Coordinates of C-alpha atoms and ligand atoms in Angstrom, one line a residue:
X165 CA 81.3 99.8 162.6
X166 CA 82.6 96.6 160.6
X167 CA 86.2 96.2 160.5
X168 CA 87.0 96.1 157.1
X169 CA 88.9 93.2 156.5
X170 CA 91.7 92.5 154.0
X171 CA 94.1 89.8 153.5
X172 CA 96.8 88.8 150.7
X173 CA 97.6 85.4 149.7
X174 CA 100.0 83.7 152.4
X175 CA 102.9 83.1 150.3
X176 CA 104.8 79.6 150.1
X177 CA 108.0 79.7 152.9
X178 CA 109.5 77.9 149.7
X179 CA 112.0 80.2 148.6
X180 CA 112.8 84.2 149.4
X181 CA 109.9 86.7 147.9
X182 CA 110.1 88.0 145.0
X183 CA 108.4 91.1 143.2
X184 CA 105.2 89.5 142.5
X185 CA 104.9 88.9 146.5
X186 CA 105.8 92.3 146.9
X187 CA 103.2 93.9 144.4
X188 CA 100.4 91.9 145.8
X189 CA 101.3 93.0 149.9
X190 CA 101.6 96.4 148.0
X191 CA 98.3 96.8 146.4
X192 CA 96.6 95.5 149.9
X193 CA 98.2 97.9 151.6
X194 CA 97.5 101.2 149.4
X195 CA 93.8 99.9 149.8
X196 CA 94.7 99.4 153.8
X197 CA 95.5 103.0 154.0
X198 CA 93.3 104.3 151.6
X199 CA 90.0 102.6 154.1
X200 CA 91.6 104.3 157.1
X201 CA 92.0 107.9 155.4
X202 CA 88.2 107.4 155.0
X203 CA 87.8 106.6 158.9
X204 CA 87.6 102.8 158.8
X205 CA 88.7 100.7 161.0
X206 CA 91.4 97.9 159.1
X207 CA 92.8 95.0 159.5
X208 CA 95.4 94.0 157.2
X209 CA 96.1 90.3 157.1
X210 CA 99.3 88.6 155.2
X211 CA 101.6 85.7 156.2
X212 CA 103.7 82.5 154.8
X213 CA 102.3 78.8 153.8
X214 CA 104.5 76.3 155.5
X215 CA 103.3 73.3 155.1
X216 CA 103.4 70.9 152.0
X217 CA 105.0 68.8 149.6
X218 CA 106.7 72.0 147.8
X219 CA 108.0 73.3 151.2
X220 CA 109.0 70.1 152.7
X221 CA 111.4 69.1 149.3
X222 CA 112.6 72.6 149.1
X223 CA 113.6 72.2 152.9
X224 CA 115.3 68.4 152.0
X225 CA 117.5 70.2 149.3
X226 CA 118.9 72.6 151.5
X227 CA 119.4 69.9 154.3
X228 CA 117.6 72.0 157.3
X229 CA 114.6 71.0 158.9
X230 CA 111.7 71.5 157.5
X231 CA 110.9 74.0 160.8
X232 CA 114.3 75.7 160.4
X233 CA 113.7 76.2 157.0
X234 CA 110.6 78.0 157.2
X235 CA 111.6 80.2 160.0
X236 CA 114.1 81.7 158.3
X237 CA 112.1 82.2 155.2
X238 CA 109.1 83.6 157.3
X239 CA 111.3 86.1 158.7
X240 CA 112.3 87.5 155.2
X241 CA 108.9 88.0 154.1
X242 CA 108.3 89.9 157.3
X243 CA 111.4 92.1 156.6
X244 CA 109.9 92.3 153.4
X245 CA 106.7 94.0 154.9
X246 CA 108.8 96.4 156.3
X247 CA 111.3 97.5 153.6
X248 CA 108.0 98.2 151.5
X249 CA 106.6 100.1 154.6
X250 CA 103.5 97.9 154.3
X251 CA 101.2 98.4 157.1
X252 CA 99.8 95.1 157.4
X253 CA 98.6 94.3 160.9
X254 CA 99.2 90.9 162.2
X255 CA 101.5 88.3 160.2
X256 CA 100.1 84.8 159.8
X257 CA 102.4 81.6 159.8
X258 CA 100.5 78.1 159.2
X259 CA 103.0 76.6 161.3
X260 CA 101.9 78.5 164.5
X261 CA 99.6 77.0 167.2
X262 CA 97.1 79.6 167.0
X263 CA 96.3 78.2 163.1
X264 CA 96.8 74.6 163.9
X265 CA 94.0 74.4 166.7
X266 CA 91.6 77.0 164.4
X267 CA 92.6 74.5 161.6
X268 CA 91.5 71.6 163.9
X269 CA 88.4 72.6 164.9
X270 CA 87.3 73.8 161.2
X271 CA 88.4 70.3 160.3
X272 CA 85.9 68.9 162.8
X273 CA 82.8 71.3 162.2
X274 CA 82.8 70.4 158.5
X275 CA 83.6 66.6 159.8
X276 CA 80.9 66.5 161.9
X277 CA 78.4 68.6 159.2
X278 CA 79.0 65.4 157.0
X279 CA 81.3 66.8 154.1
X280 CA 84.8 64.8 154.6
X281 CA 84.9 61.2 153.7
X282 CA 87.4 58.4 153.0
X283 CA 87.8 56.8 149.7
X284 CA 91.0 55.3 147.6
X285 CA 92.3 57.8 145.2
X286 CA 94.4 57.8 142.2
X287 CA 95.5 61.0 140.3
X288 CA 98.3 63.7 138.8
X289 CA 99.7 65.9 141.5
X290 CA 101.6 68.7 140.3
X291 CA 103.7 69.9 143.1
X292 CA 104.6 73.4 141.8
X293 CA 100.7 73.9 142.3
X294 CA 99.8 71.5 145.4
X295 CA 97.0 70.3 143.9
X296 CA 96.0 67.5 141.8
X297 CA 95.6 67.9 137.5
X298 CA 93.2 66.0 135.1
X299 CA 94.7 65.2 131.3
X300 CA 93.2 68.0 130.2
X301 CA 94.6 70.7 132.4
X302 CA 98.0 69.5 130.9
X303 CA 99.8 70.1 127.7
X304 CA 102.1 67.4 126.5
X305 CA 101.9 65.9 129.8
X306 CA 103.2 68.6 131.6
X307 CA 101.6 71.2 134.0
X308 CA 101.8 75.0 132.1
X309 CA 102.4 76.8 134.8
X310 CA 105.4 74.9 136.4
X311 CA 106.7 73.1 132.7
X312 CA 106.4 69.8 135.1
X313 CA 105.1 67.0 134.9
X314 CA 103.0 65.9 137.7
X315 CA 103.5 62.8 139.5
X316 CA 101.2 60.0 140.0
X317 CA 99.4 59.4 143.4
X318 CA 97.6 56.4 144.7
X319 CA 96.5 56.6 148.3
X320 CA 93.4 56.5 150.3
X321 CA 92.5 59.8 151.6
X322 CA 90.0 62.3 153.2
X323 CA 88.0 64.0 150.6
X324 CA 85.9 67.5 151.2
X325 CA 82.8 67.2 149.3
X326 CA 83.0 70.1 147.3
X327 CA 79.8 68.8 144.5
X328 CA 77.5 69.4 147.8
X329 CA 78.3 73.3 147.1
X330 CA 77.4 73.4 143.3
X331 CA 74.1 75.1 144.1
X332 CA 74.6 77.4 147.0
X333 CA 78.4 78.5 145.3
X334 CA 75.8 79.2 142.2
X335 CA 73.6 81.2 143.9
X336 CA 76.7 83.2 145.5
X337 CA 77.7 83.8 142.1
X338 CA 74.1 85.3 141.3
X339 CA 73.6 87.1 144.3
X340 CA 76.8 89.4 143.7
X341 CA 77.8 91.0 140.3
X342 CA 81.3 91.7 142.5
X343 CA 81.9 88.4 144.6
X344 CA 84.8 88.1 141.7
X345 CA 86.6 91.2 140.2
X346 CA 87.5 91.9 137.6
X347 CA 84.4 90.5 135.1
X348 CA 86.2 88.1 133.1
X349 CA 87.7 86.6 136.2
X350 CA 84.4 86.5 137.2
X351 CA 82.9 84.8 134.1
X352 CA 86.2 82.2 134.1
X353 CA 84.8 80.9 137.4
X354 CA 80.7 80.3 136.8
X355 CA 82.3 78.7 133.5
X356 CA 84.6 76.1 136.1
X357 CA 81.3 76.1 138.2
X358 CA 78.9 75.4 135.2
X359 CA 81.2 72.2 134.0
X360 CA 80.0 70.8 137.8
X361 CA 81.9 70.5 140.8
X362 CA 84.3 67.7 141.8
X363 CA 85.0 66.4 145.4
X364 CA 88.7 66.9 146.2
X365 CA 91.2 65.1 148.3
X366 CA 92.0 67.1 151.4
X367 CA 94.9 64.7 152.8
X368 CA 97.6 62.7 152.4
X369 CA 99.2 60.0 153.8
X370 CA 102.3 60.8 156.1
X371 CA 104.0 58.1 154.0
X372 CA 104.5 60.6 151.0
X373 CA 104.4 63.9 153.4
X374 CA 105.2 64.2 156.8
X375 CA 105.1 68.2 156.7
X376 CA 101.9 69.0 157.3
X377 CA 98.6 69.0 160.3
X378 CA 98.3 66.0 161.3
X379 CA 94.2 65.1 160.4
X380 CA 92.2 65.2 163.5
X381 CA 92.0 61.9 165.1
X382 CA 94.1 60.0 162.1
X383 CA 98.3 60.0 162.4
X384 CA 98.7 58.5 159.4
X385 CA 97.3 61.4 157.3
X386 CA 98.6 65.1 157.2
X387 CA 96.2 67.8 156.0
X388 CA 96.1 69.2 152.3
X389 CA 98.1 72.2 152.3
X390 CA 95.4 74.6 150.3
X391 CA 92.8 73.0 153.0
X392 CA 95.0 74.0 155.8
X393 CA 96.3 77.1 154.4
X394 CA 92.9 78.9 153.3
X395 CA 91.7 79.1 156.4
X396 CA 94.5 81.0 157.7
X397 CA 92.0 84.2 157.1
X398 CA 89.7 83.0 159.9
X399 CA 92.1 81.7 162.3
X400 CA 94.1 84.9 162.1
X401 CA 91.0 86.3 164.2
X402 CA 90.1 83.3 166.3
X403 CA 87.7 81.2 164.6
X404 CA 87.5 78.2 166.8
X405 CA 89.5 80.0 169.8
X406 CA 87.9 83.2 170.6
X407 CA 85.0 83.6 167.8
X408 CA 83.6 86.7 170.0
X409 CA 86.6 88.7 168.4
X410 CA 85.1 87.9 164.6
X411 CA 81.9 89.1 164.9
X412 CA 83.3 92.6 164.3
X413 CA 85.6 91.2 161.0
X414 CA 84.2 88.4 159.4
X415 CA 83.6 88.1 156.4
X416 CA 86.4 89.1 155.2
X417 CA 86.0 92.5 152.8
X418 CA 88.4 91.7 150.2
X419 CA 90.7 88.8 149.4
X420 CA 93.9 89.9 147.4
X421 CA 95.0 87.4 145.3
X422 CA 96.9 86.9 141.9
X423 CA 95.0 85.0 138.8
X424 CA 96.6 81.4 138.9
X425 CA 95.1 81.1 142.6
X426 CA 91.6 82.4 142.1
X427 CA 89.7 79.0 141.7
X428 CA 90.8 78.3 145.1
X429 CA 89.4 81.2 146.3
X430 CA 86.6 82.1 144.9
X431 CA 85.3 77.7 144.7
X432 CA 87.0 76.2 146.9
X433 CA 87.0 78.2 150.2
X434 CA 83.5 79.7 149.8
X435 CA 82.6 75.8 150.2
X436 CA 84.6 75.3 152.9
X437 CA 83.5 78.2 155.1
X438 CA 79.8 77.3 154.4
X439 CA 80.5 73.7 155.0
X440 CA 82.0 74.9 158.3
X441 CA 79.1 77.6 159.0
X442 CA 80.6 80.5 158.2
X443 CA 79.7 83.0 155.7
X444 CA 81.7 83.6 152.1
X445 CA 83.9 86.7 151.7
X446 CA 82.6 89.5 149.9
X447 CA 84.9 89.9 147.6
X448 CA 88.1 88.1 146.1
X449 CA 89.7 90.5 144.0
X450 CA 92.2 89.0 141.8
X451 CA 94.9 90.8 140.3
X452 CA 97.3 89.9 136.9
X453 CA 101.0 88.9 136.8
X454 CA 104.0 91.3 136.4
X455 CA 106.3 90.2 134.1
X456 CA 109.7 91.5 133.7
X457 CA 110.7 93.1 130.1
X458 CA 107.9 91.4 128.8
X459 CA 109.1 88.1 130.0
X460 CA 107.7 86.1 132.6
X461 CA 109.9 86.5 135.5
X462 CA 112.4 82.8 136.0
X463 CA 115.5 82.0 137.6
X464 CA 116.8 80.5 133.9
X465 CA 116.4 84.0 131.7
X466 CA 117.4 85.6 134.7
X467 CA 115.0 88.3 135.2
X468 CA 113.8 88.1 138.8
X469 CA 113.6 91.1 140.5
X470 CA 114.4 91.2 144.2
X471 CA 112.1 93.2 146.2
X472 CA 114.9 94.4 148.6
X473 CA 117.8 95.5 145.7
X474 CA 115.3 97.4 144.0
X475 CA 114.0 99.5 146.7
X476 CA 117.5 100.0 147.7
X477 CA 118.6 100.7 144.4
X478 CA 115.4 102.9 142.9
X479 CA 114.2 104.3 146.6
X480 CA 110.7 102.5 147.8
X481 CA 108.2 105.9 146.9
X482 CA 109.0 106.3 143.2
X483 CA 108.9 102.0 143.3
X484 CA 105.4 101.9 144.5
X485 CA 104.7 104.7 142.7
X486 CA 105.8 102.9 139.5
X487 CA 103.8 99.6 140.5
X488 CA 100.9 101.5 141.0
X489 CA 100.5 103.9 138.2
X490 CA 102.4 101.6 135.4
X491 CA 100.4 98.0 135.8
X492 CA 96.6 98.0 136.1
X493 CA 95.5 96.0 138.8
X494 CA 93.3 93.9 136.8
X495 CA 95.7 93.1 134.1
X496 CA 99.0 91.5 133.7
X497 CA 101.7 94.6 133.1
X498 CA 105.4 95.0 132.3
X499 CA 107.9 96.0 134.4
X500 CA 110.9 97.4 132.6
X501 CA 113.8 99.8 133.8
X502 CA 113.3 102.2 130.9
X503 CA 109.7 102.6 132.0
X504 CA 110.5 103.3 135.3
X505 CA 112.7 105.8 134.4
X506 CA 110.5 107.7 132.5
X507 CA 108.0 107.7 134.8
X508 CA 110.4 109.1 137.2
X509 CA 111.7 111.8 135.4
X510 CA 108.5 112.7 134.0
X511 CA 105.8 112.5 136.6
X512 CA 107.7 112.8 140.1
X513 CA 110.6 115.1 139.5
X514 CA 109.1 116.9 136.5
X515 CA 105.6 117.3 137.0
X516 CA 105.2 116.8 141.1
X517 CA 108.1 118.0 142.1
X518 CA 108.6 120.9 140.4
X519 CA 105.2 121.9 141.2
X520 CA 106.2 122.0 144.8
X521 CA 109.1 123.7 144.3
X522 CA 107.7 126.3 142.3
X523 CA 105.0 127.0 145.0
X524 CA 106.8 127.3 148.0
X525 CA 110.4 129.0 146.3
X526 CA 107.4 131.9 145.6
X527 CA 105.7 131.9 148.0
X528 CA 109.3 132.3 150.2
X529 CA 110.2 135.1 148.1
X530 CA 106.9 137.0 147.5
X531 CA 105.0 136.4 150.3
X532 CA 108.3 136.1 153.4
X533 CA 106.8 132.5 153.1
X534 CA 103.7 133.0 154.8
X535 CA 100.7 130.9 154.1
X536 CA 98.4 133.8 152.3
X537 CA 94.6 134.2 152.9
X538 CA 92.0 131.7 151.7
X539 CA 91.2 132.1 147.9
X540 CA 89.2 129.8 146.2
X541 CA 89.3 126.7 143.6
X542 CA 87.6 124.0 142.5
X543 CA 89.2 120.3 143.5
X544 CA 86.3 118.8 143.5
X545 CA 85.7 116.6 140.5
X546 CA 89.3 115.2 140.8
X547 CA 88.9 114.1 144.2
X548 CA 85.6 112.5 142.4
X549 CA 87.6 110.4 140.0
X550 CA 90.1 109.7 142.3
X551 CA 87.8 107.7 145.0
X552 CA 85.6 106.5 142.3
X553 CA 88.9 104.6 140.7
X554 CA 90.5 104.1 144.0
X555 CA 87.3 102.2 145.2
X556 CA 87.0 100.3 142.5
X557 CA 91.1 99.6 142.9
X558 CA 92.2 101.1 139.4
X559 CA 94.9 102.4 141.2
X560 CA 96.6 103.6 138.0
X561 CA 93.4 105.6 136.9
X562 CA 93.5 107.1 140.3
X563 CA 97.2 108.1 139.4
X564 CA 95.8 109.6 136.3
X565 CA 93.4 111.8 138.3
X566 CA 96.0 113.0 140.5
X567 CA 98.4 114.1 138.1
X568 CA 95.6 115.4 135.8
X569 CA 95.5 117.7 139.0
X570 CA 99.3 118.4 139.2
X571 CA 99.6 119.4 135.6
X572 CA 96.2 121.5 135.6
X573 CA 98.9 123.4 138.7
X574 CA 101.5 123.7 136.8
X575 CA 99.8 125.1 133.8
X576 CA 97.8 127.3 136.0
X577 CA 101.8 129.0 136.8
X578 CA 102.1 129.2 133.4
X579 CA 98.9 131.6 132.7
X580 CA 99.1 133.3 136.2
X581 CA 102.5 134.5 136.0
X582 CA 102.7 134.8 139.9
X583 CA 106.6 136.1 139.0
X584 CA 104.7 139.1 137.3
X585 CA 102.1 139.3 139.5
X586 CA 104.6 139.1 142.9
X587 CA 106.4 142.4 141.5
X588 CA 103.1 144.6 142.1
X589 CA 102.6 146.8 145.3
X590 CA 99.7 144.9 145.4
X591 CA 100.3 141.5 147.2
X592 CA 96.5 140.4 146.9
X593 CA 96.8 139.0 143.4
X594 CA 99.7 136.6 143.7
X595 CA 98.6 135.8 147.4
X596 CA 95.8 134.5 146.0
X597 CA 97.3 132.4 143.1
X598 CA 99.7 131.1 145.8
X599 CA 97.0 129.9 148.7
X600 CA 95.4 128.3 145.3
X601 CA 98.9 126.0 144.8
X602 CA 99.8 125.5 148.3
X603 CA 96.7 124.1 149.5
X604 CA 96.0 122.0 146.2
X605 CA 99.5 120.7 147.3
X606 CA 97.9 119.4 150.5
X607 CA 95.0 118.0 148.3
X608 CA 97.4 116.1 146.5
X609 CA 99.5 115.0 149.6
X610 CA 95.9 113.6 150.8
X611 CA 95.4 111.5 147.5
X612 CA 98.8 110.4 147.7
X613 CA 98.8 109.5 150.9
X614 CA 98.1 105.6 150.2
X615 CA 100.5 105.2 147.7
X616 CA 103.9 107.2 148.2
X617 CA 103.3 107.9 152.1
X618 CA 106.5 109.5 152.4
X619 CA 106.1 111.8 149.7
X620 CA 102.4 112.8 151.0
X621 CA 104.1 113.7 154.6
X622 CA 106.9 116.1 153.2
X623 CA 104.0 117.7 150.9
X624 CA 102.2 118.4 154.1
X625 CA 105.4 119.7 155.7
X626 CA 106.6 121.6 152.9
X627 CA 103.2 123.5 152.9
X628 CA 103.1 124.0 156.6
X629 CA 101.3 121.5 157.7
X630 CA 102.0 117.9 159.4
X631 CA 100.8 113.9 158.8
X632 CA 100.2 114.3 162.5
X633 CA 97.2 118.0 162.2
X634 CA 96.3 116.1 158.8
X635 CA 95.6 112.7 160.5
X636 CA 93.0 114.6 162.4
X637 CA 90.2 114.9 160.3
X638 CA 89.0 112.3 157.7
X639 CA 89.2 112.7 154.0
X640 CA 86.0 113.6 153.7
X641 CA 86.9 116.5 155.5
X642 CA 90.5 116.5 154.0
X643 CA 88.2 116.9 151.1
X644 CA 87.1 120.4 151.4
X645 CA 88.5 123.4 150.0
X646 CA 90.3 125.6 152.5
X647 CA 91.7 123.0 154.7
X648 CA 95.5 125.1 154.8
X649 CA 95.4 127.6 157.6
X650 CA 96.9 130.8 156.7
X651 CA 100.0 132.4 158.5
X652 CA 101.7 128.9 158.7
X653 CA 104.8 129.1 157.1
X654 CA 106.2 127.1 154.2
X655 CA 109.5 124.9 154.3
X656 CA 111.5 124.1 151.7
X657 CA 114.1 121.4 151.4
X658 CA 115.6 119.3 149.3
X659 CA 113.9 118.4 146.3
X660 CA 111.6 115.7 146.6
X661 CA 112.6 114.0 143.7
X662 CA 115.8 114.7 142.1
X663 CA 116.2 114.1 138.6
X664 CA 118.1 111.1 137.4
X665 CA 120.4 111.6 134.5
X666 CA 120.0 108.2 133.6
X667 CA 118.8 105.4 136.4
X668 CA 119.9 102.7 133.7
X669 CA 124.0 103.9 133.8
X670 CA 123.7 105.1 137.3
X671 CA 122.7 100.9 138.0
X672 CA 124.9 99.3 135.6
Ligands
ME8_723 O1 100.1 80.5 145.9 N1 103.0 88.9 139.5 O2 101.8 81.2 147.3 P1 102.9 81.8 146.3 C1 102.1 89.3 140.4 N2 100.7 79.7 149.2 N3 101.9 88.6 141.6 C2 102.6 87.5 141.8 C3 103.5 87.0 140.8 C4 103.7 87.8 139.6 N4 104.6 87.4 138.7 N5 104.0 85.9 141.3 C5 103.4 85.7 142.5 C6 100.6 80.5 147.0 N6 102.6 86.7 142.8 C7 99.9 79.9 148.1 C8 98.7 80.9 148.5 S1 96.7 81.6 150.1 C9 95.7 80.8 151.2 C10 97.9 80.4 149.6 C11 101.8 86.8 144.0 O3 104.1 82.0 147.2 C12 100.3 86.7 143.7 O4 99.5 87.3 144.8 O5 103.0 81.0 145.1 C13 100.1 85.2 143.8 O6 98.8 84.8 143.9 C14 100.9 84.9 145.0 O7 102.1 85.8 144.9 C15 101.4 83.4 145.0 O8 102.3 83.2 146.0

């Protein structure tokens, strides 16, 4: 079977990550562990980009070495994989050897097929974007997404000759309604790809940047960072080195990335990997921006959120909870404090959590907390919209699903009255109503398994059951009414999530 291949962006070593890293490693990994539940074998690919003009003046201004610089960065966005229990399986840097001698060899292979050349160059480079700007991309001189204004660069360089890809890169775009989600992502591209492609510089001179990959056979040039960064997601698995290992992985499945970076991957590196041989990735799927209390997040209003206070502070499940059920993946969304309280209150300690107390504090008392005997529901059209959304990765409409589930539970309480029903000689009736809840719970500790991972294994122990039984069978199976054996007993603990009088005060 195909290893299912998934990568983020590798994210500058330029300064310390920030949430909109932290969303993007996030919504790889719920789709990481979303491909596994299903039996797939993963891999999960994120790293840091270390070379460049942005990392090598960020590294000047702190007076460290541009190595020393990026090590210590590197190693926070690694601790940063961990603190968001993000289950990514190998870590890419750009500066290791394992990149450099894949990036070598690419170089040469599209070198040799005839697509790099020399010529003098003139042109805008905005640094904030590493890459070069026409008059037109700019608005009263200045680059929009950086408020800079780019500086003016005269050199003779390499250059990839990207217009040689105009028709295959066309056809890509016809062959696949999905090479591009979402559809007016999509359409933004073939609209770049209609105006007709450009060849692009693809070095420098190492008398304006020394940081860099030195090009194959030429010293006095250093490779362009995008050109030596993209193909991070081949050398990750031995392209040039070991290219037995690919077989099994390339192309990759999906390509995580956020909107101001999609032209590079959805133009740009498509061309490259054909001009090196290689086939295009099946998918770049290319998420919005978070902005923080409707502002776009920046170090002068002051609204940047640290990935590491706010897990500390608001507890990673109900955080990646929020991110997941509050911004859709395909737009930009809000992240505000009042929000996240609400959603909190409302939908984990309310809704979910009382379900699951409700259902095992019954079935302690009515049944001596013994799982009852199979009785039957129906499950099955939520777990429907649930891996219909999930695939498609509207992870917020697969929220929806699953808590359309949890309050169809707790309303089904409300009309069986299992506190009537457990007063009766008769133990059938609320035996029945309570297999009904307890093994819904482990539905529900299935479907959230991707996304609160935590929360999904003290579901399966508080219904007397484990990750470890559950991680035995595939969802498919997981799917199936009946799964919770009876006689197991139930646990109860603390509550899962205990309601905040106010998250705002508690903070401030
Ligand atoms: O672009 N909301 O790195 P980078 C959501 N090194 N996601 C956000 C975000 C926000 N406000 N801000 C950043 C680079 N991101 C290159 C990539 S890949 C071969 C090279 C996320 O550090 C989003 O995924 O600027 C975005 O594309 C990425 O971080 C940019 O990270």
């Amino acid at each position: 079977m195909k290893t299912f291949y998934i990568t983020t962006p590798i994210y500058y070593a330029s300064g310390d990550p920030h949430i909109g890293h932290a969303y993007t490693n996030l919504m790889a990994d719920i789709t990481a562990r979303y491909h596994r539940m299903g039996g797939h074998p993963v891999l999960f690919l994120t790293g840091t980009d270390e070379h460049g003009m942005k990392v090598q003046q960020k590294a000047q201004e702190t007076g460290q070495t541009p190595q020393v610089f990026v090590d210590e960065i590197a190693a926070r966005f690694r601790e940063l994989t961990d603190v968001w229990n993000i289950t990514n399986d190998d870590f890419i840097r750009t500066t290791e050897d394992r990149h450099k001698e894949t990036v070598r060899v690419f170089w040469q292979r599209v070198m040799d097929a005839g697509y790099i050349y020399k010529k003098k160059y003139g042109g805008l480079y905005c640094v904030g974007c590493e890459s070069f700007k026409t008059e037109k991309d700019l608005v009263e001189g200045k680059c929009t997404d950086h408020d800079a204004v780019p500086e003016q660069l005269e050199e003779e360089n390499y250059f990839f000759q990207l217009s040689a890809f105009q028709k295959p890169l066309e056809a890509l775009f016809d062959a696949g309604e999905d090479f591009v989600t979402p559809a007016d992502k999509c359409k933004e591209m073939r609209q770049i790809l209609a105006s007709g492609l450009e060849d692009i510089s693809v070095s420098r001179s190492t008398d304006k940047l020394q940081w860099g990959i030195p090009v194959p056979g030429d010293e006095s040039q250093v490779l362009y960072v995008w050109f030596d960064a993209l193909v991070n997601y081949v050398s990750a698995i031995g392209f040039g080195r070991t290219e037995d290992h690919m077989k099994d992985i390339w192309p990759a499945d999906i390509h995580f990335v956020g909107k101001e970076i999609n032209r590079f991957h959805s133009l740009l590196w498509p061309a490259m990997l054909l001009a090196a041989g290689l086939q295009p990735p099946k998918q770049i799927a290319v998420h919005g921006w978070i902005t923080v209390d409707g502002k776009k997040m920046s170090k002068t209003i002051g609204n940047v959120l640290d990935p590491f206070d706010l897990v500390e502070q608001r507890g990673l499940e109900a955080v990646r909870y929020f991110l997941a059920r509050e911004i859709p993946f395909y737009r930009d969304g809000d992240f505000s404090f009042a929000r996240f309280e609400d959603r909190y209150n409302n939908d984990l300690a309310n809704e979910l959590g009382n379900l699951l107390h409700r259902a095992v504090a019954m079935t302690d008392r009515y049944v001596a907390s013994v799982v009852p005997a199979k009785a039957e529901y129906e499950v099955a059209t939520h777990w429907t919209a649930y891996r219909a959304s999930m695939e498609d990765l509207r992870f917020d409409d697969a929220l929806a699903a699953v808590w359309e589930l949890v309050r169809e539970l707790n309303k089904y309480i409300d009309t069986m009255e299992p506190w009537k029903l457990g007063k009766q000689e008769d133990k059938t009736p609320v035996s029945q109503v309570l297999y009904v809840l307890l093994e819904s719970l482990r539905h529900l500790g299935w479907m959230l398994m991707p996304i609160m991972p935590e929360t999904s294994m003290r579901l399966f122990e508080a219904v007397g059951t484990s990750f470890e039984e559950q991680a035995k069978i595939t969802m498919s199976e997981a799917a199936k009414w009946g799964g919770l054996k009876p006689g197991s007993l139930v646990v109860s603990g603390e509550p899962l999530f205990p309601r905040m009088e106010s998250v705002l005060e508690s903070a401030s």
